[in-house]
Short mmCIF file of C-alpha atoms in Angstrom, two decimals:
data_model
loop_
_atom_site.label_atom_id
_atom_site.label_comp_id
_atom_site.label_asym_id
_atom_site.label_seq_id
_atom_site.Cartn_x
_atom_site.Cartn_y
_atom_site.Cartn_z
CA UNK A 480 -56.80 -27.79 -7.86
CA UNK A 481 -59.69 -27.32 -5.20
CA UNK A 482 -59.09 -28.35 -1.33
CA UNK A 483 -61.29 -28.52 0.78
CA UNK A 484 -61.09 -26.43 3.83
CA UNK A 485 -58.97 -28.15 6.59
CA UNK A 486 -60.20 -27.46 10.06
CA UNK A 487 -56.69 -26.64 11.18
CA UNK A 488 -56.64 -23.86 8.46
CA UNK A 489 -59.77 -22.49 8.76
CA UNK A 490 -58.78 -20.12 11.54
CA UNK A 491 -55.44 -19.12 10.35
CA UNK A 492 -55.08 -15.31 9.92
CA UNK A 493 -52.56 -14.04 7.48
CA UNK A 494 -51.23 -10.43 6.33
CA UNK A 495 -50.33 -11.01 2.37
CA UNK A 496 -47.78 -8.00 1.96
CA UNK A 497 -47.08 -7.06 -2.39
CA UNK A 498 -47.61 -3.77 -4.10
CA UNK A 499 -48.66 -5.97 -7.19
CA UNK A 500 -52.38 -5.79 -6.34
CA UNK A 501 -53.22 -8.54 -8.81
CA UNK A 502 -50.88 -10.69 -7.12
CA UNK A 503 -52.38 -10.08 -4.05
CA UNK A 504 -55.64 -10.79 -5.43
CA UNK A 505 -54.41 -14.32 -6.98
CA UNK A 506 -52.78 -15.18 -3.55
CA UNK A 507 -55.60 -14.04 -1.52
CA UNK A 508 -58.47 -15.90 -3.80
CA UNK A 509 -55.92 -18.90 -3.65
CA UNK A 510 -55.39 -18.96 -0.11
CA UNK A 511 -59.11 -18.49 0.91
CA UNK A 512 -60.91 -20.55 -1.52
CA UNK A 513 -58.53 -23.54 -1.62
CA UNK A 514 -57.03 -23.66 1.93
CA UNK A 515 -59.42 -22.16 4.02
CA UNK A 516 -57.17 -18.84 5.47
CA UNK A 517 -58.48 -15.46 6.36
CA UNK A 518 -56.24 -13.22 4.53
CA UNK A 519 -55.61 -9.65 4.83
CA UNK A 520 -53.84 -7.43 2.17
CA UNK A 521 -51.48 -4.73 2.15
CA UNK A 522 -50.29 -3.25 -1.19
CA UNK A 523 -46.91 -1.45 0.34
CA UNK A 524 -44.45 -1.93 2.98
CA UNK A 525 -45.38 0.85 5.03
CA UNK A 526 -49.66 -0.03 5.42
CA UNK A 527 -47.91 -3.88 5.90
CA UNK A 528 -45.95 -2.81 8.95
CA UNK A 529 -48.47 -0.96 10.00
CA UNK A 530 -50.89 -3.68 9.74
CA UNK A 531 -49.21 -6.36 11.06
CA UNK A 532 -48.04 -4.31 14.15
CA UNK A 533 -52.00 -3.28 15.18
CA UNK A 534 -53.40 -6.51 14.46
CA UNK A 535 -52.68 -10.16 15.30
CA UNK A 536 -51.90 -13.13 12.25
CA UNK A 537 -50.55 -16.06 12.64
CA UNK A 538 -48.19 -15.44 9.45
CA UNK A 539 -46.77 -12.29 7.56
CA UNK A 540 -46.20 -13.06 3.82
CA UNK A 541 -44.11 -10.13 2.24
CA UNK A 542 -42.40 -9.56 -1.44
CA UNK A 543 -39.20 -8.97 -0.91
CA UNK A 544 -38.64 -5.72 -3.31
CA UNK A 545 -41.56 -3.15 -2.92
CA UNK A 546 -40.99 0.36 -4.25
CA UNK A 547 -42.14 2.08 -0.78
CA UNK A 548 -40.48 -0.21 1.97
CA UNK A 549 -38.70 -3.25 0.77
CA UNK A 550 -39.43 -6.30 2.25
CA UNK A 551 -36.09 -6.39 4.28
CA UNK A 552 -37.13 -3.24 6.43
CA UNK A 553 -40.67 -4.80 7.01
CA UNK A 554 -39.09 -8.25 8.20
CA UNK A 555 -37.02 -6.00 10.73
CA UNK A 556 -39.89 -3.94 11.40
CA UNK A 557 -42.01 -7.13 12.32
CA UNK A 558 -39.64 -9.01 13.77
CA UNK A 559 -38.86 -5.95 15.92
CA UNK A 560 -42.13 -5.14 17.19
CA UNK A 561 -43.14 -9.16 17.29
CA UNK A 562 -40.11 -11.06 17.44
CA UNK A 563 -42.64 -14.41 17.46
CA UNK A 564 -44.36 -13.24 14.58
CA UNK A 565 -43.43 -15.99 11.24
CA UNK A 566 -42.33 -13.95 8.22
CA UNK A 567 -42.65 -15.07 4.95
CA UNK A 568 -41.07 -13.44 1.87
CA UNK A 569 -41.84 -13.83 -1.60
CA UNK A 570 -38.86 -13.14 -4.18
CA UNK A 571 -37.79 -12.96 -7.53
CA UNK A 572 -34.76 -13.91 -6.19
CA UNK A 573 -34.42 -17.84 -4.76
CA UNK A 574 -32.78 -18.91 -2.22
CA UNK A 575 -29.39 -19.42 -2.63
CA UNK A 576 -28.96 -16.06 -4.66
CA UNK A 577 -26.52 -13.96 -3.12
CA UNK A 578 -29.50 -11.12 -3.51
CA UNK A 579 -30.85 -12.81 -0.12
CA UNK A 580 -28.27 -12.07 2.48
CA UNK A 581 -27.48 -14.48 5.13
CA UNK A 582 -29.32 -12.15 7.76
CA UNK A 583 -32.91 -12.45 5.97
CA UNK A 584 -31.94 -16.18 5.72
CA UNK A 585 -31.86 -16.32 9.29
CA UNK A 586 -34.92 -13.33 10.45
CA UNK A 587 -37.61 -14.94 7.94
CA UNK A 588 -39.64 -18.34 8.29
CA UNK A 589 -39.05 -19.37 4.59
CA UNK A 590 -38.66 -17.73 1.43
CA UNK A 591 -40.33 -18.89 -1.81
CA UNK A 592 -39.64 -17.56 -4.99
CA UNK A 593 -41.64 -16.07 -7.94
CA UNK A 594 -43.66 -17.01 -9.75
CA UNK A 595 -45.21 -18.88 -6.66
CA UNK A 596 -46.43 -22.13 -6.82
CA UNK A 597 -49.04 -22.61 -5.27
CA UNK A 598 -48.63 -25.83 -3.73
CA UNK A 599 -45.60 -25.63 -2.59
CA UNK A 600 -46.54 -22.26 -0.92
CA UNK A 601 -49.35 -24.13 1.16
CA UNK A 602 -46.65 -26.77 1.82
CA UNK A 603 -44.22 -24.03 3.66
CA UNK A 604 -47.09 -22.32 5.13
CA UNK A 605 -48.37 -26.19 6.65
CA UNK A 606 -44.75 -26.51 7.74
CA UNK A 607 -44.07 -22.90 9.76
CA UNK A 608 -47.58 -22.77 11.46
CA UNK A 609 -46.78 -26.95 11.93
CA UNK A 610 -49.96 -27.90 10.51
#
């Protein structure tokens, strides 16, 4: 489905965090072309962190398991550094599986689970930045 490019999205910056470069690439065409975001990509924990600590975004999206840094330390790491800073994590894992302790429950903006779709992605994004 094509959007078109809500003003209110158009300057949104956001740091898309996965080692899976072609799901970065999906995400990021997805998020540009149909939303109207300026993404940013990071293909481990450690350039995420270090990304998302020397620039400013409006939104962190991370994977949750990354060989490198999983996406627990980089919610820490952000939230840390930029306590204001929404984090987003993507997981395998949903929700209410016992994989996602209580205390990333409570650290991270949402989490939306693999395989993403799409919609509801823009949905929770729309709903942390209150657009």
């Amino acid at each position: 489905m094509i959007m078109t490019t809500s003003p209110s999205s158009a300057k949104i910056k956001m740091l898309l965090i996965d080692d899976e470069k072609d799901i970065t690439d999906i995400v990021k065409m997805d998020l540009e072309a149909n939303w109207g975001y300026l993404v940013t990509t990071a293909d481990s924990g450690k350039e995420g962190i270090e990304q998302a600590l020397k620039n400013d975004f409006d939104l962190v999206v991370t994977d949750f398991s990354m060989p490198d840094i999983d996406g627990e330390i980089v919610l820490d790491a952000i939230k840390q550094a930029k306590p204001k800073l929404p984090v987003l994590i993507f997981s395998i894992y949903h929700d209410d599986d016992s994989t996602i302790r209580d205390s990333i429950r409570k650290k991270a903006a949402a989490i939306v689970a693999k395989p993403i779709d799409y919609e509801k992605l823009h949905e929770t994004i729309a709903k942390i930045l209150g657009k």
